PDB file of C-alpha atoms in Angstrom:
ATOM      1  CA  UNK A  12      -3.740   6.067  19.783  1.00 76.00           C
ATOM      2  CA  UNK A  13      -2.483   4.990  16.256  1.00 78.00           C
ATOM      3  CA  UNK A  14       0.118   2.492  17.793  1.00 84.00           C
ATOM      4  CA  UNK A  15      -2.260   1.347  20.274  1.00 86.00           C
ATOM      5  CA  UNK A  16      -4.871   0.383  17.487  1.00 84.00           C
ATOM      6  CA  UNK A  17      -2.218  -1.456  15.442  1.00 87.00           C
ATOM      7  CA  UNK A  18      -1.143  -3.406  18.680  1.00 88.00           C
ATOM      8  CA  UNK A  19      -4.428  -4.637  19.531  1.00 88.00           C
ATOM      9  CA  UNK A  20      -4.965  -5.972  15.806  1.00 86.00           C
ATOM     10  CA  UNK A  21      -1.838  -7.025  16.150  1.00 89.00           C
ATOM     11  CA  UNK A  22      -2.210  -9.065  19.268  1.00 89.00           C
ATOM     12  CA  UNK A  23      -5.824 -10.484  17.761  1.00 87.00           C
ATOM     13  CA  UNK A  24      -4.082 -11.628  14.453  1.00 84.00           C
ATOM     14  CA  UNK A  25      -1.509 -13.481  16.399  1.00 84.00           C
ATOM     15  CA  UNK A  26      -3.640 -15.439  18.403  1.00 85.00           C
ATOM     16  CA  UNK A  27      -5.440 -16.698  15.494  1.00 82.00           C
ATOM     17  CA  UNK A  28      -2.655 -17.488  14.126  1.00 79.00           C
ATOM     18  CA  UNK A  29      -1.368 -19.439  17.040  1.00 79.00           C
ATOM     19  CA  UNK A  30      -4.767 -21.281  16.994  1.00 77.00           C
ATOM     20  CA  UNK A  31      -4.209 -22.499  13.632  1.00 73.00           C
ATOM     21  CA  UNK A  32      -0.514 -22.628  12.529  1.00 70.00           C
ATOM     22  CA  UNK A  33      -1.103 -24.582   9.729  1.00 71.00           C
ATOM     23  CA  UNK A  34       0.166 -21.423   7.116  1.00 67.00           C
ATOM     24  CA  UNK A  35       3.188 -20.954   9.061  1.00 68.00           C
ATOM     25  CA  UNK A  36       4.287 -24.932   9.151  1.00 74.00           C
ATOM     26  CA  UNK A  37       2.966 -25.117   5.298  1.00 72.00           C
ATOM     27  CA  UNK A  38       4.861 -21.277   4.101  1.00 68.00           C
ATOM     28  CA  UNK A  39       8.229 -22.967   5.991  1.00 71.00           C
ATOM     29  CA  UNK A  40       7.837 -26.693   4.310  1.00 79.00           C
ATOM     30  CA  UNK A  41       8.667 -25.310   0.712  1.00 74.00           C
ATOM     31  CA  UNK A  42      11.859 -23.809   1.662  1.00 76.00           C
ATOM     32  CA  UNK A  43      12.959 -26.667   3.519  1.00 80.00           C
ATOM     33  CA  UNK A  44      12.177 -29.275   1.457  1.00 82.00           C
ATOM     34  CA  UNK A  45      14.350 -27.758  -0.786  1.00 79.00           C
ATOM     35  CA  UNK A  46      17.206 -26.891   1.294  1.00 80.00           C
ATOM     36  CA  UNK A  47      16.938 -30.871   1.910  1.00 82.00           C
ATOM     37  CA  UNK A  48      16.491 -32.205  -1.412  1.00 81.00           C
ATOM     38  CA  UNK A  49      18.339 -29.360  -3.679  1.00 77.00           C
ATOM     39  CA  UNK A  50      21.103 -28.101  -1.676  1.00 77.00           C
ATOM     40  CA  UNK A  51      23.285 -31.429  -1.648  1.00 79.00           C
ATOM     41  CA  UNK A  52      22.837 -31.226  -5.472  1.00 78.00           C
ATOM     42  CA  UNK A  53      24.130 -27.838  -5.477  1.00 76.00           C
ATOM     43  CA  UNK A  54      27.870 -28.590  -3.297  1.00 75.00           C
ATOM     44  CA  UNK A  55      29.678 -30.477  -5.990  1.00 75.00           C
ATOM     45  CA  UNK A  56      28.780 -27.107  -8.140  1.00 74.00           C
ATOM     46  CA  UNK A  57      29.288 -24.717  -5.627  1.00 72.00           C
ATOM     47  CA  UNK A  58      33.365 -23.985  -7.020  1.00 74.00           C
ATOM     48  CA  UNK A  59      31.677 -23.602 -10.996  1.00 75.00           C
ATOM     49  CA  UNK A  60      28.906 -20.962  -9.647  1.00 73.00           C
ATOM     50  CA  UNK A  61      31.686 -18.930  -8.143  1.00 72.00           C
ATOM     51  CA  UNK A  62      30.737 -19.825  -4.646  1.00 75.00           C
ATOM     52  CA  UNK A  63      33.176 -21.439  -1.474  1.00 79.00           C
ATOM     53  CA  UNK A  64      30.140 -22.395   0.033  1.00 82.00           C
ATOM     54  CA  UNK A  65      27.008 -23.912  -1.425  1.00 83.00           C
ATOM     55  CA  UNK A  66      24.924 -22.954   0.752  1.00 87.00           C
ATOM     56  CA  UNK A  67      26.167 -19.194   1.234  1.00 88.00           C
ATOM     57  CA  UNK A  68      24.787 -19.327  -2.393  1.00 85.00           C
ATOM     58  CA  UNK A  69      21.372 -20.953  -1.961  1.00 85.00           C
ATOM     59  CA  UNK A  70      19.999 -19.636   1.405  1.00 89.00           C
ATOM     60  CA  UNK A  71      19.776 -16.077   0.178  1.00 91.00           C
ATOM     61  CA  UNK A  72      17.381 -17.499  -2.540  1.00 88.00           C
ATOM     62  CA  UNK A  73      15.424 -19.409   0.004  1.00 87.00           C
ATOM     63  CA  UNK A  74      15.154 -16.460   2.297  1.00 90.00           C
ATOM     64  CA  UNK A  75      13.589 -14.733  -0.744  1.00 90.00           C
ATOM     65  CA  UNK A  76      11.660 -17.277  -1.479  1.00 86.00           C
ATOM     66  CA  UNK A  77       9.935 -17.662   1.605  1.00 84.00           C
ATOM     67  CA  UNK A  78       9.092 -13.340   1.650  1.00 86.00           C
ATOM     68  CA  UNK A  79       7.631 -13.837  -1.225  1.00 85.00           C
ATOM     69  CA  UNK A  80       5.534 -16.867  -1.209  1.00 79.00           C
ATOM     70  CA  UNK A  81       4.766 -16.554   2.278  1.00 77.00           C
ATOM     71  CA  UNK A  82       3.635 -13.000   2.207  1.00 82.00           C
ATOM     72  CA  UNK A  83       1.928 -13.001  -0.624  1.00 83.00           C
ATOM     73  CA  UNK A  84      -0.674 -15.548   0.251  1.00 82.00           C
ATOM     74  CA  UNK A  85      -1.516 -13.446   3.509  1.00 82.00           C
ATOM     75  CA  UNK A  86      -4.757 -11.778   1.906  1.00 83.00           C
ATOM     76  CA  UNK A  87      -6.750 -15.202   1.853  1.00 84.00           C
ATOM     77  CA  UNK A  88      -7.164 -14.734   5.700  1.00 83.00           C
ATOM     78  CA  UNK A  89      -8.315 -10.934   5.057  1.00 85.00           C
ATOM     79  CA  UNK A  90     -11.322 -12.581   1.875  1.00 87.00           C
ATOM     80  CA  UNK A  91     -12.187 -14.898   4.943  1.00 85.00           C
ATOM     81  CA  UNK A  92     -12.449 -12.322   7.711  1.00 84.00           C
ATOM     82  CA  UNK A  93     -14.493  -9.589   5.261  1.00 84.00           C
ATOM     83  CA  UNK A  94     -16.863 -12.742   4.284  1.00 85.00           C
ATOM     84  CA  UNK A  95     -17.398 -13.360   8.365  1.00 83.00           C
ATOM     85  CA  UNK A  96     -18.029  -9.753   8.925  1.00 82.00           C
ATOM     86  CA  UNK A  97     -15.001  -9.115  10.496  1.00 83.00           C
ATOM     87  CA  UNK A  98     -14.166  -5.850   8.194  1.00 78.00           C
ATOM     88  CA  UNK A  99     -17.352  -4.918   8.525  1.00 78.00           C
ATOM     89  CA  UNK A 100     -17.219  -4.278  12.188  1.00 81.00           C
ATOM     90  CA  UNK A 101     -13.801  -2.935  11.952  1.00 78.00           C
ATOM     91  CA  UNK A 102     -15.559   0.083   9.946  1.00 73.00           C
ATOM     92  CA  UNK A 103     -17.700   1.164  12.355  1.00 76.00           C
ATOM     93  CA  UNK A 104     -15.021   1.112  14.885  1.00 79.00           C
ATOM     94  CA  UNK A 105     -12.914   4.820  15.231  1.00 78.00           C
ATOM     95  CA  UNK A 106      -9.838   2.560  14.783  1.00 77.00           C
ATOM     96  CA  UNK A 107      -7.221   4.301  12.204  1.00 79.00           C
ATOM     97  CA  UNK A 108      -8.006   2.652   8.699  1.00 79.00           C
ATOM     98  CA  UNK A 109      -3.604   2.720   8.655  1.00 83.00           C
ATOM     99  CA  UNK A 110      -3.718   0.518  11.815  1.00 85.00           C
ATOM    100  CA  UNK A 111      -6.274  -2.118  11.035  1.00 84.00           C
ATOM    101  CA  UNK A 112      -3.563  -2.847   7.681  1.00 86.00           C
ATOM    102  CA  UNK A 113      -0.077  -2.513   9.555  1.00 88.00           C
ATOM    103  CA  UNK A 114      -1.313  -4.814  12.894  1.00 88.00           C
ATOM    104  CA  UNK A 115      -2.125  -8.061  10.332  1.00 89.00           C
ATOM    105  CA  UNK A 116       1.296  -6.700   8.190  1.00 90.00           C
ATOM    106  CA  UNK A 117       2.985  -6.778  11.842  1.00 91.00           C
ATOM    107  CA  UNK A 118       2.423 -10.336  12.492  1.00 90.00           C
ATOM    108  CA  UNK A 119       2.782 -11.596   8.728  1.00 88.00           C
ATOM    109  CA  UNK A 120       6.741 -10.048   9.580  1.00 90.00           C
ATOM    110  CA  UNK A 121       6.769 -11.623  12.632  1.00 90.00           C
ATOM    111  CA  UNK A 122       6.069 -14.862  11.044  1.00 86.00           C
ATOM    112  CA  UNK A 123       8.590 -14.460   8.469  1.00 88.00           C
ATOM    113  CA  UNK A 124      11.152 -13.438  10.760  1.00 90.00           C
ATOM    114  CA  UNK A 125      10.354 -16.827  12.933  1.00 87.00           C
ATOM    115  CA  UNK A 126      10.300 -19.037   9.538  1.00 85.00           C
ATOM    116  CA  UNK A 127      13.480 -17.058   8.588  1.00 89.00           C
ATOM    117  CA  UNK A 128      15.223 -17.963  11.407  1.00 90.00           C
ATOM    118  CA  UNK A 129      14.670 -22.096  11.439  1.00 87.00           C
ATOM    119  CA  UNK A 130      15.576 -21.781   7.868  1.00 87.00           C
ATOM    120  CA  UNK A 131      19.249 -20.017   8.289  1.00 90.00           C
ATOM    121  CA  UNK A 132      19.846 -22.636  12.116  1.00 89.00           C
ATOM    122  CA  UNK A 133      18.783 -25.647   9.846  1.00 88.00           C
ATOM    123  CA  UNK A 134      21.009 -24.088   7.129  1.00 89.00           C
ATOM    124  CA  UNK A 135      23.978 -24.820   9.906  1.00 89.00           C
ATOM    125  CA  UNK A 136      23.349 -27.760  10.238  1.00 87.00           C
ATOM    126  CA  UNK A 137      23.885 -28.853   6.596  1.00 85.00           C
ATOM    127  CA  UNK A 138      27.155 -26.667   6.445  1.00 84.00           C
ATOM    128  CA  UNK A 139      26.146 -23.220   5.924  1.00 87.00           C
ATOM    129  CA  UNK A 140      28.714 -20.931   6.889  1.00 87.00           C
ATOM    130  CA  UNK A 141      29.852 -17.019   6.572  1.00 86.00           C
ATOM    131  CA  UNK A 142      29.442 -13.464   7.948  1.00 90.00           C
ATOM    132  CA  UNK A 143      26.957 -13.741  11.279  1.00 92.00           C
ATOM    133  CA  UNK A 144      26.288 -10.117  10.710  1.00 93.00           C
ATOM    134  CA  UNK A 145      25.647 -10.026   7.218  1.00 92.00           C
ATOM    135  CA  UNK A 146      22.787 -12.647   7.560  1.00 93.00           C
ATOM    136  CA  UNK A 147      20.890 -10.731   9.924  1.00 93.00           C
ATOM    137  CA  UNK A 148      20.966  -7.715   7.086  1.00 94.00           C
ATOM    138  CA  UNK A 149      20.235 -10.082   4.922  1.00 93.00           C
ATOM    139  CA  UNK A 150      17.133 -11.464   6.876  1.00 93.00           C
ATOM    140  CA  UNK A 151      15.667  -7.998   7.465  1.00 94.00           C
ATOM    141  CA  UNK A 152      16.214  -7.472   3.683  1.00 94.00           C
ATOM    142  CA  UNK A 153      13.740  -9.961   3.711  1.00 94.00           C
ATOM    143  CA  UNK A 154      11.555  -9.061   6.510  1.00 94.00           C
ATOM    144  CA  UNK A 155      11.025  -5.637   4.574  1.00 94.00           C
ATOM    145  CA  UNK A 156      10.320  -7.038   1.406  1.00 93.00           C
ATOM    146  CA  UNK A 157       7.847  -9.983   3.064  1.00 92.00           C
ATOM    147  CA  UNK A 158       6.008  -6.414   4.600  1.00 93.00           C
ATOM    148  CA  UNK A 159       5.951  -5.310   1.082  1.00 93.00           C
ATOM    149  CA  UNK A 160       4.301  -8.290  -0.098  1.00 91.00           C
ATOM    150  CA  UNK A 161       1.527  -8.450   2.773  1.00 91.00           C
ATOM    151  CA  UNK A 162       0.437  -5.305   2.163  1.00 91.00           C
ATOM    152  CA  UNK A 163       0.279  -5.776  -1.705  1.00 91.00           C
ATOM    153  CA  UNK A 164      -1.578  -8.752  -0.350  1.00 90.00           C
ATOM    154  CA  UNK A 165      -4.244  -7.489   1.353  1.00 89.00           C
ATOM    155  CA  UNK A 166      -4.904  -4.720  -0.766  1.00 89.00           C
ATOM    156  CA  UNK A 167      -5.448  -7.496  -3.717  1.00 90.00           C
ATOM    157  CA  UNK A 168      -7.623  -9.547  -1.318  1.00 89.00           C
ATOM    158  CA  UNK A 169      -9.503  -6.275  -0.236  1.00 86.00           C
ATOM    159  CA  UNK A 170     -10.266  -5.536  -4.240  1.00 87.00           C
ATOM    160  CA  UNK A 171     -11.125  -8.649  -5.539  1.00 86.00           C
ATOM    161  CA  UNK A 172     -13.051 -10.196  -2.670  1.00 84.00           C
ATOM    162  CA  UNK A 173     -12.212 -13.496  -4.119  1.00 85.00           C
ATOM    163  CA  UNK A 174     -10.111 -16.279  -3.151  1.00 84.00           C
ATOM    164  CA  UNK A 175     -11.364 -17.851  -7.086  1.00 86.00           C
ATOM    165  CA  UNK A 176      -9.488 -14.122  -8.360  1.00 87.00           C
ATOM    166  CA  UNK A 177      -7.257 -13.886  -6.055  1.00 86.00           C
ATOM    167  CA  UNK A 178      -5.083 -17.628  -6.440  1.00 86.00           C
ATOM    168  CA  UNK A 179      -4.225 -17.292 -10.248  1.00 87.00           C
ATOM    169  CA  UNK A 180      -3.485 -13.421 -10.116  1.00 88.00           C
ATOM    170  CA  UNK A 181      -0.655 -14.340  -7.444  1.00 87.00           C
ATOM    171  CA  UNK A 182       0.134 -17.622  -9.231  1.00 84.00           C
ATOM    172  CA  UNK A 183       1.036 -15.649 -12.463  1.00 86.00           C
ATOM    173  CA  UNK A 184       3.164 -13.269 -10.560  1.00 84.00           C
ATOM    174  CA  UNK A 185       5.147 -15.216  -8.582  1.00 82.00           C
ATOM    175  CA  UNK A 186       6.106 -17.747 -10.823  1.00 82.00           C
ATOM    176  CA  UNK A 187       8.312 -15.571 -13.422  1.00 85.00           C
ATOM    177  CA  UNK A 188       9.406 -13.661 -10.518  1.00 85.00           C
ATOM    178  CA  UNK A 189      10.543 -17.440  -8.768  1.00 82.00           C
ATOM    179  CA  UNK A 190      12.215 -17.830 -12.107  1.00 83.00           C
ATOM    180  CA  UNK A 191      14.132 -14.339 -13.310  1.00 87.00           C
ATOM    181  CA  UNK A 192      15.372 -13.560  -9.989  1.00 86.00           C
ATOM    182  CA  UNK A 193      18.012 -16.187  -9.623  1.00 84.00           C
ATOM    183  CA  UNK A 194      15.887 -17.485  -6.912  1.00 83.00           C
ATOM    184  CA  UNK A 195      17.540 -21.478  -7.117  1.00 77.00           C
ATOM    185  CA  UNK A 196      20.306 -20.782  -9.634  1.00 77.00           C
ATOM    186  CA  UNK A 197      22.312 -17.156 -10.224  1.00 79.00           C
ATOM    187  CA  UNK A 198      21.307 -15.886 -13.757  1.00 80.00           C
ATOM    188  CA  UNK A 199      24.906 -15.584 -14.814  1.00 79.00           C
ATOM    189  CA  UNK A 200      24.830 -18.987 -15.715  1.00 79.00           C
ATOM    190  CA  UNK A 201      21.825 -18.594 -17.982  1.00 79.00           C
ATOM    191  CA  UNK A 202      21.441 -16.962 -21.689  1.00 84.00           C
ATOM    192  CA  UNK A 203      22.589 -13.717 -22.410  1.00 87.00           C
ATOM    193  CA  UNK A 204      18.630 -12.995 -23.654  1.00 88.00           C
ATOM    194  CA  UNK A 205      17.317 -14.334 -20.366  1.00 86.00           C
ATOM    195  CA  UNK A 206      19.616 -12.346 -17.951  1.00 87.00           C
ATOM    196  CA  UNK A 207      18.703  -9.244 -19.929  1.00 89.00           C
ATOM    197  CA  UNK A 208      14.948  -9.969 -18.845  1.00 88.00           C
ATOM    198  CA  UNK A 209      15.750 -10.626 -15.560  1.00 88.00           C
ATOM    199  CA  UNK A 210      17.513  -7.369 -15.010  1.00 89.00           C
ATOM    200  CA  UNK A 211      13.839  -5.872 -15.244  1.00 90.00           C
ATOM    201  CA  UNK A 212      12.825  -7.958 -12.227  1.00 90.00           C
ATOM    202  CA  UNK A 213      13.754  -5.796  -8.413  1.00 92.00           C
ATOM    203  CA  UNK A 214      13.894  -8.828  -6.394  1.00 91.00           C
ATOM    204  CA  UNK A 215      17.026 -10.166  -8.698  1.00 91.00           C
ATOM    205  CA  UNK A 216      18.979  -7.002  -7.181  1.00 94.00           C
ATOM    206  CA  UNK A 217      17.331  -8.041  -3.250  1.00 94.00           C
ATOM    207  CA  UNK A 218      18.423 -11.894  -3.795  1.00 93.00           C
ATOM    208  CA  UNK A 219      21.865 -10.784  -5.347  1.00 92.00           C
ATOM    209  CA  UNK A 220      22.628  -8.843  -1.995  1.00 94.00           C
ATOM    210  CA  UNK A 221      21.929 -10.954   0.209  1.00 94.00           C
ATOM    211  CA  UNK A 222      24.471 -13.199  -1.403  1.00 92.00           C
ATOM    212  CA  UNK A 223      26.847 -10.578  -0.616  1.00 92.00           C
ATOM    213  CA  UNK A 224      26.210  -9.972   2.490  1.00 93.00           C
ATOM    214  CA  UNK A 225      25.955 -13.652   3.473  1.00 92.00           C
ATOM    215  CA  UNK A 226      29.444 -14.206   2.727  1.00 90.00           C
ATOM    216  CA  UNK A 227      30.448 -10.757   4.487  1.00 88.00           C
ATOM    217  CA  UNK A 228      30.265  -7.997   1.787  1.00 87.00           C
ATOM    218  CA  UNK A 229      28.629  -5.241   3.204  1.00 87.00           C
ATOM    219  CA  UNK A 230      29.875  -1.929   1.029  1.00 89.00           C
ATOM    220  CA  UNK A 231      29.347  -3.052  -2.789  1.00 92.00           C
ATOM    221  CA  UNK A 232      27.329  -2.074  -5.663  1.00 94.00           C
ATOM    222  CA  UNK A 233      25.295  -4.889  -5.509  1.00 92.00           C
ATOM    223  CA  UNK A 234      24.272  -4.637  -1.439  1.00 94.00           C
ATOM    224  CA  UNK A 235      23.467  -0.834  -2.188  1.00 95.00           C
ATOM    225  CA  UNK A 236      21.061  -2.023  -5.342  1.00 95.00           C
ATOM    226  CA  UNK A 237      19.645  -4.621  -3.105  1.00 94.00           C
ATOM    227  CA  UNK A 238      19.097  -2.194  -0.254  1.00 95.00           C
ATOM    228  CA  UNK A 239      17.539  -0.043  -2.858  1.00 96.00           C
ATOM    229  CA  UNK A 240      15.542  -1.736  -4.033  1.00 96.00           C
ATOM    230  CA  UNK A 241      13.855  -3.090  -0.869  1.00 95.00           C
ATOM    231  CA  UNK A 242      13.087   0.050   0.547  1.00 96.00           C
ATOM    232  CA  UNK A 243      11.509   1.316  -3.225  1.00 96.00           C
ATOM    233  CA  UNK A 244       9.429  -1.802  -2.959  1.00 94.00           C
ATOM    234  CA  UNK A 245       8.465  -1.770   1.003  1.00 93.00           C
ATOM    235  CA  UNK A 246       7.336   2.068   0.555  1.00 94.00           C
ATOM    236  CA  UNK A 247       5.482   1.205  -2.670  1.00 94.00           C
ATOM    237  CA  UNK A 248       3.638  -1.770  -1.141  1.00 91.00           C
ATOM    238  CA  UNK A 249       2.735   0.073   2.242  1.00 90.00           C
ATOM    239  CA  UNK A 250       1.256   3.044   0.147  1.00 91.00           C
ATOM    240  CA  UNK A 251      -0.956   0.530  -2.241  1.00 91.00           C
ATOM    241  CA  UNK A 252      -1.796  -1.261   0.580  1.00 88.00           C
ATOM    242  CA  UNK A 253      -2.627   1.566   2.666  1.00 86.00           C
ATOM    243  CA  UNK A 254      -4.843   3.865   0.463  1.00 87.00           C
ATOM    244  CA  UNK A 255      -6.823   0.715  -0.492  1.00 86.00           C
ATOM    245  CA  UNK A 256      -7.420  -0.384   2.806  1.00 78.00           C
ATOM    246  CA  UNK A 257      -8.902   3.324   3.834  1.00 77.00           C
ATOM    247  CA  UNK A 258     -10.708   3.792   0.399  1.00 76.00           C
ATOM    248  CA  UNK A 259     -12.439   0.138   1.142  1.00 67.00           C
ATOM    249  CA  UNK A 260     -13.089   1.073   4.584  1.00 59.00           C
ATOM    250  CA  UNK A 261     -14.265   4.549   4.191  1.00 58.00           C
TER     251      UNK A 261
END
């Protein structure tokens, strides 16, 4: 019964999204434009950042990038379907509270995983190369942590009711996250103060692994962090995500 509620939110969420993909063209535009416009800059630098391949190095960050930006801006679609009523009907219906959150998580992942993969076969194209294996990891790595994100999402959208609250609360989180987890640049190459704050930042550890495991290091330190790290912040974000969503719709 559980799975069979998620599915059917699941299936509804996708066809609206399908009727308007203008999220999914506008969360995969970012990424791109800077894989087109930054990435050259970054292969006459790739030898200095302690990289054989430029793009081995800038990907991961991309990948990241899109999981978080793209995920996190998921709960705008929840403020619009609680102002049309949508929620509201939901309540009433004996679908499990758990369900109603993980079908719209379900097709936020699905999304990602789509935008993930037109990022890494255009990524080809301008000379990406390295461990086949290792980039699938690395893109559930960032399928997890996108899940994460949704459901932080939606519980934030769910609370604040307010696309006027909601826009500078994620604004103020994502940008010093964009900036202390090596997103565009590693932080080695930064101040010794400034890689000491971005050591407090998870995501630093995620973007860092998938570095690794995008040139075909699987068993390190830093893929076990990263894989750490991910799961710590997938549970945490399904279990905010989750009690808020039943507490709202008790």
């Amino acid at each position: 019964m559980f799975w069979r509620d998620t599915f059917i939110v699941f299936r509804r969420q996708l066809r609206l999204a399908l009727r308007n993909p203008a999220w999914v063209i506008i969360g995969l535009v970012q990424p791109i434009l800077y894989l087109c416009l930054f990435g050259p800059l970054l292969e006459p630098l790739a030898g200095t950042l302690g990289a054989e391949n430029a793009y081995t190095l800038f990907v991961p960050g991309l990948l990241v990038q899109l999981g978080l930006f793209g995920a996190l801006f998921a709960g705008f679609g929840l403020i619009a379907e609680w102002r049309a009523g949508v929620i509201e009907a939901e309540r009433v219906t004996p679908a499990s509270r758990t369900a109603l959150l993980l079908g719209r998580i379900l097709r936020d992942v699905l999304q990602l995983f789509v935008q993930g993969l037109v990022l890494v076969g255009l990524a080809f194209a301008f000379g990406l190369t390295g461990s086949i294996p290792g980039m699938v990891v690395g893109l559930l790595l960032t399928v997890l942590l996108g899940a994460a994100c949704a459901a932080a999402s939606n519980a934030l959208a769910l609370t604040t009711k307010s696309e006027d609250v909601m826009a500078p609360v994620i604004n103020s989180i994502a940008l010093p996250v964009l900036l202390l987890s090596g997103i565009l640049l590693p932080m080695t190459i930064g101040p010794e103060w400034l890689q000491v704050v971005s050591d407090f930042m998870p995501t630093k550890y995620i973007v860092n692994a998938i570095r690794e495991l995008f040139v075909g290091n699987v068993f390190t330190i830093t893929t076990m962090w990263g894989v750490v790290w991910t799961v710590v912040l997938f549970a945490l974000g399904l279990w905010v995500g989750t009690r808020t969503f039943r507490k709202e719709n008790a």
